[in-house]
């Protein structure tokens, strides 16, 4: 399966992607996780990206397209398919992806939009906890780990993302509505778009994603 997940910060992209990975044996390509790993390693890209991310802005299209191109070409896990989470995020990114995949003869098969009203997202974002190394996410109230502040799989500590505060969220939402939402129309035109009500319980959202893919 080759697909993208579209949705605002906190919509559930990172929560639903592991279900898709397991079901379809596809790779999870999350550009936010890739950038956070650059930050953790202290690379020049990581240093530049951290400032942009904490400020709720978008990293440049050239850098992001390069990152995804590298994954699609060199990551053997993508052979069986991929779930793009957080990419594309602008019309130029969507156009470049389209072109790249067409050249490889492997066009996208689905674009699922996770739809949630902005007012539900503050609670989701401010209560989120993540396991840094894997990108796994939890929620203090809605999806608590078995042991408080501890990753279920590795037993390692959970942390809060530095952009998960109300001030950064406001800017991330503005970036989403101005720069990312236009890609919904782009995919509606190509006929591969489906919308899912992502304000429901995670298990119900997952059922609706499967229905949309059928
Ligand atoms: P990224 O990491 O992609 O962040 P985002 O798009 O803001 O999305 P989130 O990760 O916040 O939300 P999510 O939908 O994954 O939510 P989750 O499932 O965790 O990007 C970060 C930054 O990197 C960007 O701001 C930008 O600066 C940069 N960047 C990345 N890609 C880029 C690109 N292509 N171009 C340019 N810049 C780029 O869920 C959230 C919380 O809610 C969790 O706690 C979860 O447990 C809970 N939850 C999930 N589903 C439900 C539910 N149904 N009910 C109740 N709670 C739920
Ligand atoms: Zn995410």
PDB file of C-alpha atoms and ligand atoms in Angstrom:
ATOM      1  CA  UNK A   1       0.000   0.000   0.000  1.00  0.00           C
ATOM      2  CA  UNK A   2       1.275   3.459  -0.929  1.00  0.00           C
ATOM      3  CA  UNK A   3      -0.619   6.189   0.866  1.00  0.00           C
ATOM      4  CA  UNK A   4      -0.479   9.508   2.688  1.00  0.00           C
ATOM      5  CA  UNK A   5      -2.136  10.629   5.929  1.00  0.00           C
ATOM      6  CA  UNK A   6      -3.232  14.278   5.972  1.00  0.00           C
ATOM      7  CA  UNK A   7      -4.421  16.062   9.099  1.00  0.00           C
ATOM      8  CA  UNK A   8      -3.753  18.901  11.541  1.00  0.00           C
ATOM      9  CA  UNK A   9      -1.399  18.572  14.534  1.00  0.00           C
ATOM     10  CA  UNK A  10      -2.982  16.074  16.919  1.00  0.00           C
ATOM     11  CA  UNK A  11      -5.339  14.571  14.323  1.00  0.00           C
ATOM     12  CA  UNK A  12      -3.947  11.077  15.013  1.00  0.00           C
ATOM     13  CA  UNK A  13      -1.543  10.525  12.100  1.00  0.00           C
ATOM     14  CA  UNK A  14       1.169   9.088  14.343  1.00  0.00           C
ATOM     15  CA  UNK A  15      -1.407   7.110  16.350  1.00  0.00           C
ATOM     16  CA  UNK A  16      -2.987   5.401  13.324  1.00  0.00           C
ATOM     17  CA  UNK A  17       0.164   4.875  11.222  1.00  0.00           C
ATOM     18  CA  UNK A  18       1.403   1.840  13.252  1.00  0.00           C
ATOM     19  CA  UNK A  19      -1.963   0.095  12.580  1.00  0.00           C
ATOM     20  CA  UNK A  20      -1.427   0.593   8.844  1.00  0.00           C
ATOM     21  CA  UNK A  21       2.196  -0.545   9.043  1.00  0.00           C
ATOM     22  CA  UNK A  22       1.168  -3.760  10.778  1.00  0.00           C
ATOM     23  CA  UNK A  23      -1.791  -4.496   8.537  1.00  0.00           C
ATOM     24  CA  UNK A  24      -0.087  -3.750   5.200  1.00  0.00           C
ATOM     25  CA  UNK A  25       3.562  -4.454   6.064  1.00  0.00           C
ATOM     26  CA  UNK A  26       4.499  -0.997   4.814  1.00  0.00           C
ATOM     27  CA  UNK A  27       7.141   1.495   5.984  1.00  0.00           C
ATOM     28  CA  UNK A  28       6.141   4.434   8.218  1.00  0.00           C
ATOM     29  CA  UNK A  29       7.759   7.598   6.880  1.00  0.00           C
ATOM     30  CA  UNK A  30       7.106  10.397   9.382  1.00  0.00           C
ATOM     31  CA  UNK A  31       8.955  13.575   8.454  1.00  0.00           C
ATOM     32  CA  UNK A  32       8.449  15.101  11.931  1.00  0.00           C
ATOM     33  CA  UNK A  33      10.085  12.011  13.512  1.00  0.00           C
ATOM     34  CA  UNK A  34      12.960  12.226  11.004  1.00  0.00           C
ATOM     35  CA  UNK A  35      13.557  15.880  11.895  1.00  0.00           C
ATOM     36  CA  UNK A  36      13.398  15.109  15.636  1.00  0.00           C
ATOM     37  CA  UNK A  37      16.026  12.417  15.138  1.00  0.00           C
ATOM     38  CA  UNK A  38      18.274  15.003  13.434  1.00  0.00           C
ATOM     39  CA  UNK A  39      17.726  17.276  16.445  1.00  0.00           C
ATOM     40  CA  UNK A  40      18.619  14.452  18.854  1.00  0.00           C
ATOM     41  CA  UNK A  41      21.825  13.790  16.898  1.00  0.00           C
ATOM     42  CA  UNK A  42      22.694  17.507  16.952  1.00  0.00           C
ATOM     43  CA  UNK A  43      23.246  17.805  13.190  1.00  0.00           C
ATOM     44  CA  UNK A  44      23.306  21.198  11.438  1.00  0.00           C
ATOM     45  CA  UNK A  45      19.916  20.399   9.900  1.00  0.00           C
ATOM     46  CA  UNK A  46      18.592  19.475  13.348  1.00  0.00           C
ATOM     47  CA  UNK A  47      19.736  22.746  14.881  1.00  0.00           C
ATOM     48  CA  UNK A  48      18.086  24.786  12.097  1.00  0.00           C
ATOM     49  CA  UNK A  49      14.927  22.662  12.124  1.00  0.00           C
ATOM     50  CA  UNK A  50      14.418  22.892  15.896  1.00  0.00           C
ATOM     51  CA  UNK A  51      13.996  26.644  15.794  1.00  0.00           C
ATOM     52  CA  UNK A  52      11.481  26.431  12.951  1.00  0.00           C
ATOM     53  CA  UNK A  53       9.534  23.574  14.562  1.00  0.00           C
ATOM     54  CA  UNK A  54       9.310  25.189  18.016  1.00  0.00           C
ATOM     55  CA  UNK A  55       8.012  28.279  16.248  1.00  0.00           C
ATOM     56  CA  UNK A  56       5.323  26.258  14.442  1.00  0.00           C
ATOM     57  CA  UNK A  57       6.700  27.005  10.963  1.00  0.00           C
ATOM     58  CA  UNK A  58       7.573  24.676   8.090  1.00  0.00           C
ATOM     59  CA  UNK A  59      11.027  23.474   7.083  1.00  0.00           C
ATOM     60  CA  UNK A  60      11.869  24.287   3.435  1.00  0.00           C
ATOM     61  CA  UNK A  61      10.336  22.239   0.630  1.00  0.00           C
ATOM     62  CA  UNK A  62      13.760  21.428  -0.859  1.00  0.00           C
ATOM     63  CA  UNK A  63      15.037  19.881   2.367  1.00  0.00           C
ATOM     64  CA  UNK A  64      11.860  17.885   2.948  1.00  0.00           C
ATOM     65  CA  UNK A  65      11.590  16.624  -0.643  1.00  0.00           C
ATOM     66  CA  UNK A  66      15.247  15.580  -0.514  1.00  0.00           C
ATOM     67  CA  UNK A  67      14.642  13.672   2.711  1.00  0.00           C
ATOM     68  CA  UNK A  68      11.678  11.746   1.314  1.00  0.00           C
ATOM     69  CA  UNK A  69      13.371  11.082  -2.002  1.00  0.00           C
ATOM     70  CA  UNK A  70      16.292   9.546  -0.122  1.00  0.00           C
ATOM     71  CA  UNK A  71      13.955   7.289   1.898  1.00  0.00           C
ATOM     72  CA  UNK A  72      11.902   6.175  -1.112  1.00  0.00           C
ATOM     73  CA  UNK A  73      15.039   5.347  -3.094  1.00  0.00           C
ATOM     74  CA  UNK A  74      17.288   3.860  -0.413  1.00  0.00           C
ATOM     75  CA  UNK A  75      15.074   2.401   2.323  1.00  0.00           C
ATOM     76  CA  UNK A  76      14.416  -1.257   1.440  1.00  0.00           C
ATOM     77  CA  UNK A  77      11.395  -1.275   3.792  1.00  0.00           C
ATOM     78  CA  UNK A  78       9.567   0.942   1.255  1.00  0.00           C
ATOM     79  CA  UNK A  79       9.527  -1.807  -1.394  1.00  0.00           C
ATOM     80  CA  UNK A  80       6.309  -3.209   0.044  1.00  0.00           C
ATOM     81  CA  UNK A  81       4.651   0.177   0.337  1.00  0.00           C
ATOM     82  CA  UNK A  82       4.757   3.207   2.622  1.00  0.00           C
ATOM     83  CA  UNK A  83       2.606   5.333   4.890  1.00  0.00           C
ATOM     84  CA  UNK A  84       3.611   8.987   4.579  1.00  0.00           C
ATOM     85  CA  UNK A  85       2.845  10.908   7.798  1.00  0.00           C
ATOM     86  CA  UNK A  86       3.469  14.672   7.731  1.00  0.00           C
ATOM     87  CA  UNK A  87       4.475  14.773   4.060  1.00  0.00           C
ATOM     88  CA  UNK A  88       3.500  16.316   1.697  1.00  0.00           C
ATOM     89  CA  UNK A  89       2.617  19.467   3.606  1.00  0.00           C
ATOM     90  CA  UNK A  90       2.556  22.035   0.788  1.00  0.00           C
ATOM     91  CA  UNK A  91       1.405  22.036  -2.845  1.00  0.00           C
ATOM     92  CA  UNK A  92       5.014  22.049  -4.160  1.00  0.00           C
ATOM     93  CA  UNK A  93       5.792  18.999  -1.972  1.00  0.00           C
ATOM     94  CA  UNK A  94       2.688  17.221  -3.327  1.00  0.00           C
ATOM     95  CA  UNK A  95       3.660  17.998  -6.914  1.00  0.00           C
ATOM     96  CA  UNK A  96       7.245  16.797  -6.427  1.00  0.00           C
ATOM     97  CA  UNK A  97       6.058  13.579  -4.770  1.00  0.00           C
ATOM     98  CA  UNK A  98       3.630  12.932  -7.615  1.00  0.00           C
ATOM     99  CA  UNK A  99       6.383  13.412 -10.163  1.00  0.00           C
ATOM    100  CA  UNK A 100       8.858  11.238  -8.240  1.00  0.00           C
ATOM    101  CA  UNK A 101       6.407   8.341  -7.876  1.00  0.00           C
ATOM    102  CA  UNK A 102       5.229   8.586 -11.485  1.00  0.00           C
ATOM    103  CA  UNK A 103       8.820   8.272 -12.664  1.00  0.00           C
ATOM    104  CA  UNK A 104       9.184   5.112 -10.557  1.00  0.00           C
ATOM    105  CA  UNK A 105       5.858   3.738 -11.870  1.00  0.00           C
ATOM    106  CA  UNK A 106       4.503   3.522  -8.290  1.00  0.00           C
ATOM    107  CA  UNK A 107       1.798   6.201  -7.912  1.00  0.00           C
ATOM    108  CA  UNK A 108      -0.042   6.855  -4.629  1.00  0.00           C
ATOM    109  CA  UNK A 109      -3.095   4.680  -4.060  1.00  0.00           C
ATOM    110  CA  UNK A 110      -4.798   6.603  -1.244  1.00  0.00           C
ATOM    111  CA  UNK A 111      -4.813   9.964   0.517  1.00  0.00           C
ATOM    112  CA  UNK A 112      -6.704   9.787   3.818  1.00  0.00           C
ATOM    113  CA  UNK A 113      -7.641  13.047   5.517  1.00  0.00           C
ATOM    114  CA  UNK A 114      -8.103  12.821   9.300  1.00  0.00           C
ATOM    115  CA  UNK A 115     -10.670  15.535  10.007  1.00  0.00           C
ATOM    116  CA  UNK A 116     -10.926  17.132  13.485  1.00  0.00           C
ATOM    117  CA  UNK A 117     -12.063  20.588  14.565  1.00  0.00           C
ATOM    118  CA  UNK A 118      -9.301  22.823  15.939  1.00  0.00           C
ATOM    119  CA  UNK A 119     -10.903  23.149  19.397  1.00  0.00           C
ATOM    120  CA  UNK A 120     -10.388  19.429  20.145  1.00  0.00           C
ATOM    121  CA  UNK A 121      -6.682  19.597  19.377  1.00  0.00           C
ATOM    122  CA  UNK A 122      -5.428  21.667  22.338  1.00  0.00           C
ATOM    123  CA  UNK A 123      -6.203  18.904  24.843  1.00  0.00           C
ATOM    124  CA  UNK A 124      -4.707  16.240  22.587  1.00  0.00           C
ATOM    125  CA  UNK A 125      -1.472  18.156  22.028  1.00  0.00           C
ATOM    126  CA  UNK A 126      -0.879  19.415  25.566  1.00  0.00           C
ATOM    127  CA  UNK A 127      -1.464  15.916  27.029  1.00  0.00           C
ATOM    128  CA  UNK A 128       0.717  14.035  24.570  1.00  0.00           C
ATOM    129  CA  UNK A 129       3.801  12.087  25.666  1.00  0.00           C
ATOM    130  CA  UNK A 130       6.245  10.496  23.238  1.00  0.00           C
ATOM    131  CA  UNK A 131       8.951   7.863  23.256  1.00  0.00           C
ATOM    132  CA  UNK A 132      11.780   9.738  21.614  1.00  0.00           C
ATOM    133  CA  UNK A 133      13.645   6.894  19.907  1.00  0.00           C
ATOM    134  CA  UNK A 134      10.607   5.298  18.221  1.00  0.00           C
ATOM    135  CA  UNK A 135       8.243   8.268  17.913  1.00  0.00           C
ATOM    136  CA  UNK A 136       5.480   6.252  19.662  1.00  0.00           C
ATOM    137  CA  UNK A 137       2.903   8.562  21.172  1.00  0.00           C
ATOM    138  CA  UNK A 138       0.670   8.321  24.214  1.00  0.00           C
ATOM    139  CA  UNK A 139      -1.729  10.667  25.989  1.00  0.00           C
ATOM    140  CA  UNK A 140      -1.880  11.385  29.710  1.00  0.00           C
ATOM    141  CA  UNK A 141      -5.674  10.906  29.718  1.00  0.00           C
ATOM    142  CA  UNK A 142      -6.806   9.480  26.357  1.00  0.00           C
ATOM    143  CA  UNK A 143      -4.124   6.822  25.834  1.00  0.00           C
ATOM    144  CA  UNK A 144      -2.044   6.451  29.005  1.00  0.00           C
ATOM    145  CA  UNK A 145       1.020   4.163  29.107  1.00  0.00           C
ATOM    146  CA  UNK A 146       0.801   1.080  31.371  1.00  0.00           C
ATOM    147  CA  UNK A 147       3.340   2.615  33.783  1.00  0.00           C
ATOM    148  CA  UNK A 148       3.183   6.430  34.138  1.00  0.00           C
ATOM    149  CA  UNK A 149       5.758   8.300  31.980  1.00  0.00           C
ATOM    150  CA  UNK A 150       7.183   4.991  30.662  1.00  0.00           C
ATOM    151  CA  UNK A 151       7.162   3.494  27.146  1.00  0.00           C
ATOM    152  CA  UNK A 152       5.169   0.207  27.059  1.00  0.00           C
ATOM    153  CA  UNK A 153       7.620  -1.485  24.669  1.00  0.00           C
ATOM    154  CA  UNK A 154      11.092  -0.458  25.864  1.00  0.00           C
ATOM    155  CA  UNK A 155      10.450   0.686  29.442  1.00  0.00           C
ATOM    156  CA  UNK A 156      12.289   3.915  28.602  1.00  0.00           C
ATOM    157  CA  UNK A 157      11.056   7.310  29.833  1.00  0.00           C
ATOM    158  CA  UNK A 158       8.467   9.348  27.916  1.00  0.00           C
ATOM    159  CA  UNK A 159       8.897  13.038  27.200  1.00  0.00           C
ATOM    160  CA  UNK A 160       6.818  15.964  25.992  1.00  0.00           C
ATOM    161  CA  UNK A 161       7.621  17.449  22.556  1.00  0.00           C
ATOM    162  CA  UNK A 162       9.044  20.960  22.783  1.00  0.00           C
ATOM    163  CA  UNK A 163       6.461  22.194  20.231  1.00  0.00           C
ATOM    164  CA  UNK A 164       3.545  20.739  22.225  1.00  0.00           C
ATOM    165  CA  UNK A 165       2.400  23.915  23.953  1.00  0.00           C
ATOM    166  CA  UNK A 166      -0.559  26.178  23.200  1.00  0.00           C
ATOM    167  CA  UNK A 167       1.542  28.951  21.693  1.00  0.00           C
ATOM    168  CA  UNK A 168       3.352  26.733  19.154  1.00  0.00           C
ATOM    169  CA  UNK A 169       0.136  24.834  18.444  1.00  0.00           C
ATOM    170  CA  UNK A 170      -1.630  28.049  17.359  1.00  0.00           C
ATOM    171  CA  UNK A 171       1.112  28.695  14.802  1.00  0.00           C
ATOM    172  CA  UNK A 172       1.142  25.058  13.660  1.00  0.00           C
ATOM    173  CA  UNK A 173      -2.619  25.256  13.062  1.00  0.00           C
ATOM    174  CA  UNK A 174      -2.224  28.444  11.031  1.00  0.00           C
ATOM    175  CA  UNK A 175       0.491  26.762   8.936  1.00  0.00           C
ATOM    176  CA  UNK A 176      -1.812  23.759   8.478  1.00  0.00           C
ATOM    177  CA  UNK A 177      -4.805  25.772   7.287  1.00  0.00           C
ATOM    178  CA  UNK A 178      -2.778  28.113   5.051  1.00  0.00           C
ATOM    179  CA  UNK A 179      -0.203  25.775   3.550  1.00  0.00           C
ATOM    180  CA  UNK A 180      -1.260  22.153   4.023  1.00  0.00           C
ATOM    181  CA  UNK A 181      -5.057  22.095   3.675  1.00  0.00           C
ATOM    182  CA  UNK A 182      -4.838  23.125  -0.022  1.00  0.00           C
ATOM    183  CA  UNK A 183      -3.336  19.705  -0.778  1.00  0.00           C
ATOM    184  CA  UNK A 184      -6.739  18.164   0.066  1.00  0.00           C
ATOM    185  CA  UNK A 185      -8.176  19.654  -3.139  1.00  0.00           C
ATOM    186  CA  UNK A 186      -5.095  18.488  -5.025  1.00  0.00           C
ATOM    187  CA  UNK A 187      -5.847  14.861  -4.041  1.00  0.00           C
ATOM    188  CA  UNK A 188      -9.618  15.229  -4.477  1.00  0.00           C
ATOM    189  CA  UNK A 189      -8.886  16.051  -8.120  1.00  0.00           C
ATOM    190  CA  UNK A 190      -6.793  12.909  -8.568  1.00  0.00           C
ATOM    191  CA  UNK A 191      -9.605  10.759  -7.152  1.00  0.00           C
ATOM    192  CA  UNK A 192      -7.626   9.037  -4.372  1.00  0.00           C
ATOM    193  CA  UNK A 193      -8.894  11.191  -1.448  1.00  0.00           C
ATOM    194  CA  UNK A 194     -11.117   9.953   1.411  1.00  0.00           C
ATOM    195  CA  UNK A 195     -12.082  11.849   4.567  1.00  0.00           C
ATOM    196  CA  UNK A 196     -12.418  10.194   7.993  1.00  0.00           C
ATOM    197  CA  UNK A 197     -13.984  11.701  11.138  1.00  0.00           C
ATOM    198  CA  UNK A 198     -10.950  11.659  13.444  1.00  0.00           C
ATOM    199  CA  UNK A 199     -12.759  13.156  16.447  1.00  0.00           C
ATOM    200  CA  UNK A 200     -14.022   9.669  17.323  1.00  0.00           C
ATOM    201  CA  UNK A 201     -12.314   7.082  19.565  1.00  0.00           C
ATOM    202  CA  UNK A 202      -9.010   5.803  18.091  1.00  0.00           C
ATOM    203  CA  UNK A 203     -10.458   2.305  17.457  1.00  0.00           C
ATOM    204  CA  UNK A 204     -13.411   3.767  15.538  1.00  0.00           C
ATOM    205  CA  UNK A 205     -11.110   6.014  13.509  1.00  0.00           C
ATOM    206  CA  UNK A 206      -9.098   2.905  12.586  1.00  0.00           C
ATOM    207  CA  UNK A 207     -12.264   1.048  11.438  1.00  0.00           C
ATOM    208  CA  UNK A 208     -13.227   4.038   9.282  1.00  0.00           C
ATOM    209  CA  UNK A 209      -9.737   4.191   7.740  1.00  0.00           C
ATOM    210  CA  UNK A 210     -10.038   0.526   6.741  1.00  0.00           C
ATOM    211  CA  UNK A 211     -13.492   1.178   5.261  1.00  0.00           C
ATOM    212  CA  UNK A 212     -12.107   4.113   3.285  1.00  0.00           C
ATOM    213  CA  UNK A 213      -9.303   1.951   1.901  1.00  0.00           C
ATOM    214  CA  UNK A 214     -11.706  -0.746   0.659  1.00  0.00           C
TER     215      UNK A 214
HETATM  216  P1  LIG B   1       4.915  16.510  12.852  1.00  0.00           P
HETATM  217  O1  LIG B   1       5.694  15.706  13.801  1.00  0.00           O
HETATM  218  O2  LIG B   1       4.431  15.917  11.594  1.00  0.00           O
HETATM  219  O3  LIG B   1       3.748  17.211  13.683  1.00  0.00           O
HETATM  220  P2  LIG B   1       2.227  17.609  13.305  1.00  0.00           P
HETATM  221  O4  LIG B   1       1.872  17.561  11.876  1.00  0.00           O
HETATM  222  O5  LIG B   1       2.010  18.877  14.012  1.00  0.00           O
HETATM  223  O6  LIG B   1       1.405  16.440  13.817  1.00  0.00           O
HETATM  224  P3  LIG B   1       1.446  15.784  15.238  1.00  0.00           P
HETATM  225  O7  LIG B   1       2.563  14.807  15.313  1.00  0.00           O
HETATM  226  O8  LIG B   1       1.385  16.854  16.279  1.00  0.00           O
HETATM  227  O9  LIG B   1       0.025  15.072  15.246  1.00  0.00           O
HETATM  228  P4  LIG B   1      -0.427  13.586  14.924  1.00  0.00           P
HETATM  229  O10 LIG B   1      -1.519  13.701  13.929  1.00  0.00           O
HETATM  230  O11 LIG B   1       0.699  12.676  14.595  1.00  0.00           O
HETATM  231  O12 LIG B   1      -1.048  13.228  16.339  1.00  0.00           O
HETATM  232  P5  LIG B   1      -0.847  11.950  17.277  1.00  0.00           P
HETATM  233  O13 LIG B   1      -1.299  10.718  16.595  1.00  0.00           O
HETATM  234  O14 LIG B   1       0.499  11.936  17.903  1.00  0.00           O
HETATM  235  O15 LIG B   1       5.785  17.804  12.428  1.00  0.00           O
HETATM  236  C1  LIG B   1       6.422  18.599  13.398  1.00  0.00           C
HETATM  237  C2  LIG B   1       7.087  19.798  12.727  1.00  0.00           C
HETATM  238  O16 LIG B   1       8.110  19.346  11.822  1.00  0.00           O
HETATM  239  C3  LIG B   1       6.190  20.683  11.865  1.00  0.00           C
HETATM  240  O17 LIG B   1       5.505  21.638  12.646  1.00  0.00           O
HETATM  241  C4  LIG B   1       7.203  21.303  10.885  1.00  0.00           C
HETATM  242  O18 LIG B   1       7.900  22.355  11.505  1.00  0.00           O
HETATM  243  C5  LIG B   1       8.182  20.171  10.658  1.00  0.00           C
HETATM  244  N1  LIG B   1       7.833  19.351   9.473  1.00  0.00           N
HETATM  245  C6  LIG B   1       7.472  18.026   9.482  1.00  0.00           C
HETATM  246  N2  LIG B   1       7.184  17.596   8.237  1.00  0.00           N
HETATM  247  C7  LIG B   1       7.366  18.667   7.426  1.00  0.00           C
HETATM  248  C8  LIG B   1       7.206  18.860   6.012  1.00  0.00           C
HETATM  249  N3  LIG B   1       6.802  17.865   5.208  1.00  0.00           N
HETATM  250  N4  LIG B   1       7.458  20.100   5.516  1.00  0.00           N
HETATM  251  C9  LIG B   1       7.866  21.109   6.307  1.00  0.00           C
HETATM  252  N5  LIG B   1       8.035  20.992   7.642  1.00  0.00           N
HETATM  253  C10 LIG B   1       7.784  19.786   8.205  1.00  0.00           C
HETATM  254  O19 LIG B   1      -1.944  12.291  18.399  1.00  0.00           O
HETATM  255  C11 LIG B   1      -1.838  13.435  19.211  1.00  0.00           C
HETATM  256  C12 LIG B   1      -2.289  13.104  20.643  1.00  0.00           C
HETATM  257  O20 LIG B   1      -3.692  12.805  20.653  1.00  0.00           O
HETATM  258  C13 LIG B   1      -1.600  11.875  21.237  1.00  0.00           C
HETATM  259  O21 LIG B   1      -1.393  12.104  22.585  1.00  0.00           O
HETATM  260  C14 LIG B   1      -2.610  10.750  21.027  1.00  0.00           C
HETATM  261  O22 LIG B   1      -2.505   9.754  22.014  1.00  0.00           O
HETATM  262  C15 LIG B   1      -3.939  11.481  21.111  1.00  0.00           C
HETATM  263  N6  LIG B   1      -4.945  10.924  20.181  1.00  0.00           N
HETATM  264  C16 LIG B   1      -4.757  10.453  18.921  1.00  0.00           C
HETATM  265  N7  LIG B   1      -5.923  10.046  18.372  1.00  0.00           N
HETATM  266  C17 LIG B   1      -6.884  10.292  19.317  1.00  0.00           C
HETATM  267  C18 LIG B   1      -8.308  10.092  19.342  1.00  0.00           C
HETATM  268  N8  LIG B   1      -8.964   9.561  18.283  1.00  0.00           N
HETATM  269  N9  LIG B   1      -8.970  10.459  20.468  1.00  0.00           N
HETATM  270  C19 LIG B   1      -8.298  11.005  21.548  1.00  0.00           C
HETATM  271  N10 LIG B   1      -6.952  11.204  21.572  1.00  0.00           N
HETATM  272  C20 LIG B   1      -6.259  10.862  20.472  1.00  0.00           C
HETATM  273 ZN1  LIG B   2       2.794  12.932  14.489  1.00  0.00          ZN
END
